[in-house]
Coordinates of C-alpha atoms in Angstrom, one line a residue:
X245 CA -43.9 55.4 44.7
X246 CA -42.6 56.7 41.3
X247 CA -39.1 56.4 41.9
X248 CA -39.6 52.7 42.9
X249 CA -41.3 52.0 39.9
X250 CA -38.4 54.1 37.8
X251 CA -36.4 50.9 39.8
X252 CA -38.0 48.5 38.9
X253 CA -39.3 49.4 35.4
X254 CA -35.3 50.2 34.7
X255 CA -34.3 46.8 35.6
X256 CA -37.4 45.2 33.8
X257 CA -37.4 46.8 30.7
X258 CA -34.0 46.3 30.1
X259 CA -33.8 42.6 31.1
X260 CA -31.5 42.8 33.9
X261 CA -33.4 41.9 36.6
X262 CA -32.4 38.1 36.7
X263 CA -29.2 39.3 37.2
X264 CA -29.5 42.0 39.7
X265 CA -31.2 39.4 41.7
X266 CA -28.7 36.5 40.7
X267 CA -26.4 37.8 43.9
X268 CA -29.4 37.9 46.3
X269 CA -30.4 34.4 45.6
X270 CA -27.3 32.9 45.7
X271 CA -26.0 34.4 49.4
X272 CA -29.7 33.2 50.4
X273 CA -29.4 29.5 49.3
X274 CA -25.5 29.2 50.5
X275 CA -24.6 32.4 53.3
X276 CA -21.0 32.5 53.6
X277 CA -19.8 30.5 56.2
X278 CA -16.3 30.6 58.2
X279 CA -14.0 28.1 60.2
X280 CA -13.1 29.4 63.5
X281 CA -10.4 31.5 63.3
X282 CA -10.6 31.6 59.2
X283 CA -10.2 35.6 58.3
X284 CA -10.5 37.5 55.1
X285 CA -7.2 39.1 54.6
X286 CA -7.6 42.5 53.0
X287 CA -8.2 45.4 54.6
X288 CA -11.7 46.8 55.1
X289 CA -13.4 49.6 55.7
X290 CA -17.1 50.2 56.5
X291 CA -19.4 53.1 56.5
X292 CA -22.5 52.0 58.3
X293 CA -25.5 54.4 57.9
X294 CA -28.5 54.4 60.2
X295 CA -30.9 52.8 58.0
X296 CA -28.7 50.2 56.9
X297 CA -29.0 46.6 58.2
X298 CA -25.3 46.3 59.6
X299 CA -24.4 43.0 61.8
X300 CA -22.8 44.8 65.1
X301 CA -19.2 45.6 64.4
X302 CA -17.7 42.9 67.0
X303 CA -18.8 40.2 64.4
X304 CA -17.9 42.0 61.2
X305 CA -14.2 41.9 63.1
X306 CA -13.9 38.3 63.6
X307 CA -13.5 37.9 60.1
X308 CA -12.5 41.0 58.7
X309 CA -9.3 43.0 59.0
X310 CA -11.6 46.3 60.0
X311 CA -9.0 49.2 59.4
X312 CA -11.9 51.8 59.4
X313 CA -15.7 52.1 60.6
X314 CA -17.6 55.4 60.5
X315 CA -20.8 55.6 61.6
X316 CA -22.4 58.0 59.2
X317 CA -25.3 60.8 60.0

């Protein structure tokens, strides 16, 4: 509980909350969305945690150039 309020109070006390949020909002109101076929070009590379909310790598591939996933402990 304290280290979410250190979080919090960090953001809010120093006025960048709005903007840590701006990113959040905007994916929400407009998600990416791609063509078929349409691909981002540069290389990527993942490392997907357990407690992470990852889409399953086969989609991640069908528009990314996945050069490296680790699946991390």
């Amino acid at each position: 509980m304290d280290a979410s309020l250190t979080i919090v109070s960090t953001y809010w006390f120093t006025g960048t909350i709005g903007s840590s949020m701006r990113f959040y909002r905007e994916n929400r109101l407009r998600p990416n969305q791609f063509a078929p076929g349409e691909r981002v070009l540069p290389p990527l590379g993942v490392a997907a945690f357990p407690r992470d909310t990852m889409p399953p790598r086969a989609w991640v591939e069908r528009v990314f150039d996945v050069t490296r996933w680790t699946d991390m402990p």
